[in-house]
Amino acid sequence: MQNRKYKVMYILGSGHCGSTLLGLLLGSHSQIMSLGEVHNINEDDVLCTCGARPSDGVFWGDIVKALPSHSIKIHKKKQDFLFDKGDAYYMETGDSVSEEKYRNTYKKIYKKALEKSGKRIIASSASPERVGILSRDDEIEPIVVHLVRDGRAVTWSYLKKGRDFFSAAMRWFGTNIKIELVKRRTP
């Protein structure tokens, strides 16, 4: 395997599984930079762990300025993801985005974060779709960590937020199936 530029530990799990806590713990290591949920970085209502908006912060300010003004969250049609077909990913706005453009956006984030932190490894919470795209880049060495919390506990967390039982349980189940698919497809 060629020497890759960015070693990225992707923490994958259903919502309410502890990925944020794991990311913070990993970030305390001298060689790991924890980026958290990077896909939220350029949204106005998101706060950094320091309490500031990322665009106003000392660490994230210039990184956010280099990103597109719209959200960088993506989605893929379920059947396309399941069968690993098609390269059509969609932004939350409904616009399609090429894999290459999407990967380049993340490589900018990784480069700046590693330069500013002086660390060697990135840890980040991610979605299976995002890891599916980013792991195909020759410059990214993916390390997939599948974090599984008891489905009953995750369902209970969603129930407390007003979700119905069936949709909460299916979200947990569906997300873990997607993660298993990504793990099998990732080098």
Tab-separated table of C-alpha atoms in Angstrom:
chain	number	residue	atom	x	y	z
A	1	MET	CA	0.000	0.000	0.000
A	2	GLN	CA	1.320	3.408	-0.888
A	3	ASN	CA	2.105	5.958	1.814
A	4	ARG	CA	-1.080	7.931	2.313
A	5	LYS	CA	-1.183	11.523	3.442
A	6	TYR	CA	-4.101	11.518	5.872
A	7	LYS	CA	-4.697	8.781	8.456
A	8	VAL	CA	-8.328	9.200	9.527
A	9	MET	CA	-10.113	7.225	12.229
A	10	TYR	CA	-13.823	7.340	11.382
A	11	ILE	CA	-16.089	6.707	14.368
A	12	LEU	CA	-19.318	5.232	13.052
A	13	GLY	CA	-22.424	4.491	15.049
A	14	SER	CA	-26.114	5.198	15.242
A	15	GLY	CA	-27.121	8.427	16.972
A	16	HIS	CA	-26.835	8.478	20.759
A	17	CYS	CA	-24.168	5.750	20.786
A	18	GLY	CA	-21.301	7.648	22.426
A	19	SER	CA	-19.287	8.632	19.336
A	20	THR	CA	-18.871	12.230	20.536
A	21	LEU	CA	-17.493	11.064	23.878
A	22	LEU	CA	-15.160	8.563	22.193
A	23	GLY	CA	-13.919	11.299	19.853
A	24	LEU	CA	-13.159	13.594	22.792
A	25	LEU	CA	-11.302	10.807	24.585
A	26	LEU	CA	-9.256	9.967	21.495
A	27	GLY	CA	-8.515	13.670	21.008
A	28	SER	CA	-6.695	13.733	24.341
A	29	HIS	CA	-3.969	11.526	22.803
A	30	SER	CA	-0.821	13.435	21.827
A	31	GLN	CA	-0.976	12.287	18.180
A	32	ILE	CA	-4.757	12.362	17.520
A	33	MET	CA	-6.728	15.431	16.460
A	34	SER	CA	-10.436	14.930	17.152
A	35	LEU	CA	-12.552	16.881	14.678
A	36	GLY	CA	-15.952	15.776	15.964
A	37	GLU	CA	-18.804	16.000	13.477
A	38	VAL	CA	-17.024	17.925	10.737
A	39	HIS	CA	-20.067	17.916	8.461
A	40	ASN	CA	-21.642	20.532	10.790
A	41	ILE	CA	-18.647	22.850	10.802
A	42	ASN	CA	-19.999	25.551	8.491
A	43	GLU	CA	-23.513	25.758	9.920
A	44	ASP	CA	-24.491	28.908	11.815
A	45	ASP	CA	-26.156	27.211	14.791
A	46	VAL	CA	-23.211	24.912	15.646
A	47	LEU	CA	-20.830	25.691	18.485
A	48	CYS	CA	-17.293	24.436	18.969
A	49	THR	CA	-16.363	22.726	22.231
A	50	CYS	CA	-14.784	26.062	23.231
A	51	GLY	CA	-18.231	27.704	23.024
A	52	ALA	CA	-17.614	29.829	19.925
A	53	ARG	CA	-19.027	29.398	16.442
A	54	PRO	CA	-16.398	27.585	14.344
A	55	SER	CA	-16.219	30.472	11.856
A	56	ASP	CA	-15.323	32.857	14.711
A	57	GLY	CA	-12.885	30.560	16.492
A	58	VAL	CA	-9.111	30.724	16.574
A	59	PHE	CA	-8.689	27.133	15.399
A	60	TRP	CA	-11.544	26.731	12.895
A	61	GLY	CA	-11.927	30.293	11.560
A	62	ASP	CA	-9.712	30.122	8.460
A	63	ILE	CA	-10.667	26.489	7.813
A	64	VAL	CA	-14.370	27.377	7.648
A	65	LYS	CA	-13.642	30.340	5.356
A	66	ALA	CA	-12.051	27.925	2.830
A	67	LEU	CA	-15.194	25.739	2.671
A	68	PRO	CA	-18.301	26.063	0.510
A	69	SER	CA	-20.971	28.278	2.078
A	70	HIS	CA	-23.563	25.488	2.056
A	71	SER	CA	-23.803	22.423	4.279
A	72	ILE	CA	-21.438	19.570	3.442
A	73	LYS	CA	-23.812	16.849	4.621
A	74	ILE	CA	-24.568	14.274	1.931
A	75	HIS	CA	-27.079	11.546	1.254
A	76	LYS	CA	-27.317	8.672	-1.199
A	77	LYS	CA	-30.371	6.749	-2.304
A	78	LYS	CA	-30.744	3.654	-0.115
A	79	GLN	CA	-30.733	1.148	-2.977
A	80	ASP	CA	-27.650	2.792	-4.531
A	81	PHE	CA	-25.825	2.627	-1.196
A	82	LEU	CA	-26.873	-0.958	-0.544
A	83	PHE	CA	-25.620	-2.213	-3.913
A	84	ASP	CA	-22.707	0.263	-4.112
A	85	LYS	CA	-24.031	1.633	-7.387
A	86	GLY	CA	-24.053	5.058	-8.883
A	87	ASP	CA	-21.942	8.009	-7.934
A	88	ALA	CA	-24.824	10.383	-7.260
A	89	TYR	CA	-24.646	11.866	-3.798
A	90	TYR	CA	-26.931	14.668	-2.807
A	91	MET	CA	-26.432	17.624	-0.550
A	92	GLU	CA	-29.165	18.514	1.924
A	93	THR	CA	-30.173	21.217	-0.568
A	94	GLY	CA	-30.976	18.501	-3.135
A	95	ASP	CA	-28.031	19.431	-5.368
A	96	SER	CA	-25.810	16.604	-6.553
A	97	VAL	CA	-22.083	16.701	-5.858
A	98	SER	CA	-19.224	14.787	-7.418
A	99	GLU	CA	-17.208	12.439	-5.239
A	100	GLU	CA	-13.976	14.146	-6.252
A	101	LYS	CA	-15.206	17.597	-5.218
A	102	TYR	CA	-16.504	16.226	-1.945
A	103	ARG	CA	-13.226	14.434	-1.145
A	104	ASN	CA	-11.213	17.546	-1.995
A	105	THR	CA	-13.292	19.582	0.464
A	106	TYR	CA	-12.509	17.126	3.242
A	107	LYS	CA	-8.825	16.934	2.337
A	108	LYS	CA	-8.650	20.724	2.764
A	109	ILE	CA	-10.131	20.344	6.238
A	110	TYR	CA	-7.765	17.505	7.148
A	111	LYS	CA	-4.701	19.338	5.856
A	112	LYS	CA	-5.408	22.540	7.759
A	113	ALA	CA	-6.416	20.732	10.958
A	114	LEU	CA	-3.233	18.631	10.991
A	115	GLU	CA	-1.059	21.654	10.193
A	116	LYS	CA	-2.613	23.726	12.983
A	117	SER	CA	-2.628	20.960	15.573
A	118	GLY	CA	0.741	19.377	14.771
A	119	LYS	CA	-0.823	15.926	15.184
A	120	ARG	CA	-0.630	12.914	12.847
A	121	ILE	CA	-4.026	11.189	13.043
A	122	ILE	CA	-7.537	12.547	12.704
A	123	ALA	CA	-10.527	11.127	14.575
A	124	SER	CA	-13.964	12.135	13.372
A	125	SER	CA	-17.572	11.047	13.769
A	126	ALA	CA	-18.971	10.245	10.358
A	127	SER	CA	-21.830	8.753	8.427
A	128	PRO	CA	-21.478	5.530	6.429
A	129	GLU	CA	-22.097	7.480	3.207
A	130	ARG	CA	-19.293	9.917	3.980
A	131	VAL	CA	-16.827	7.140	4.795
A	132	GLY	CA	-17.876	5.342	1.607
A	133	ILE	CA	-16.782	8.326	-0.451
A	134	LEU	CA	-13.700	9.373	1.508
A	135	SER	CA	-12.232	5.872	1.815
A	136	ARG	CA	-11.930	5.682	-1.979
A	137	ASP	CA	-9.388	8.498	-2.029
A	138	ASP	CA	-5.759	7.448	-2.511
A	139	GLU	CA	-4.573	10.096	-0.029
A	140	ILE	CA	-6.825	8.998	2.840
A	141	GLU	CA	-6.018	5.971	4.970
A	142	PRO	CA	-9.313	5.098	6.648
A	143	ILE	CA	-9.573	3.384	10.015
A	144	VAL	CA	-13.201	2.428	10.659
A	145	VAL	CA	-14.330	2.157	14.282
A	146	HIS	CA	-17.855	0.736	14.588
A	147	LEU	CA	-19.302	1.851	17.892
A	148	VAL	CA	-22.419	-0.113	18.874
A	149	ARG	CA	-24.562	0.838	21.837
A	150	ASP	CA	-27.317	-1.501	22.993
A	151	GLY	CA	-30.272	-0.931	20.639
A	152	ARG	CA	-32.706	-0.700	23.556
A	153	ALA	CA	-30.764	2.212	25.055
A	154	VAL	CA	-30.526	4.045	21.731
A	155	THR	CA	-34.249	3.524	21.100
A	156	TRP	CA	-35.021	4.853	24.584
A	157	SER	CA	-32.930	7.992	23.860
A	158	TYR	CA	-34.929	8.614	20.677
A	159	LEU	CA	-38.239	7.966	22.468
A	160	LYS	CA	-37.371	10.673	24.994
A	161	LYS	CA	-36.938	13.071	22.054
A	162	GLY	CA	-40.429	12.292	20.730
A	163	ARG	CA	-39.684	9.665	18.081
A	164	ASP	CA	-41.928	6.641	17.828
A	165	PHE	CA	-40.574	3.233	18.828
A	166	PHE	CA	-40.557	1.637	15.369
A	167	SER	CA	-38.722	4.467	13.579
A	168	ALA	CA	-36.173	4.726	16.415
A	169	ALA	CA	-35.455	0.983	16.392
A	170	MET	CA	-35.245	0.879	12.580
A	171	ARG	CA	-32.864	3.836	12.529
A	172	TRP	CA	-30.518	1.987	14.924
A	173	PHE	CA	-30.774	-1.246	12.919
A	174	GLY	CA	-30.444	0.412	9.486
A	175	THR	CA	-27.452	2.520	10.480
A	176	ASN	CA	-25.575	-0.494	11.867
A	177	ILE	CA	-26.255	-2.475	8.675
A	178	LYS	CA	-24.887	0.425	6.585
A	179	ILE	CA	-21.785	0.568	8.766
A	180	GLU	CA	-21.156	-3.154	8.321
A	181	LEU	CA	-21.390	-2.692	4.536
A	182	VAL	CA	-18.909	0.190	4.639
A	183	LYS	CA	-16.487	-1.809	6.813
A	184	ARG	CA	-16.497	-4.640	4.262
A	185	ARG	CA	-15.909	-2.220	1.368
A	186	THR	CA	-13.178	-0.189	3.074
A	187	PRO	CA	-9.525	-1.134	2.613
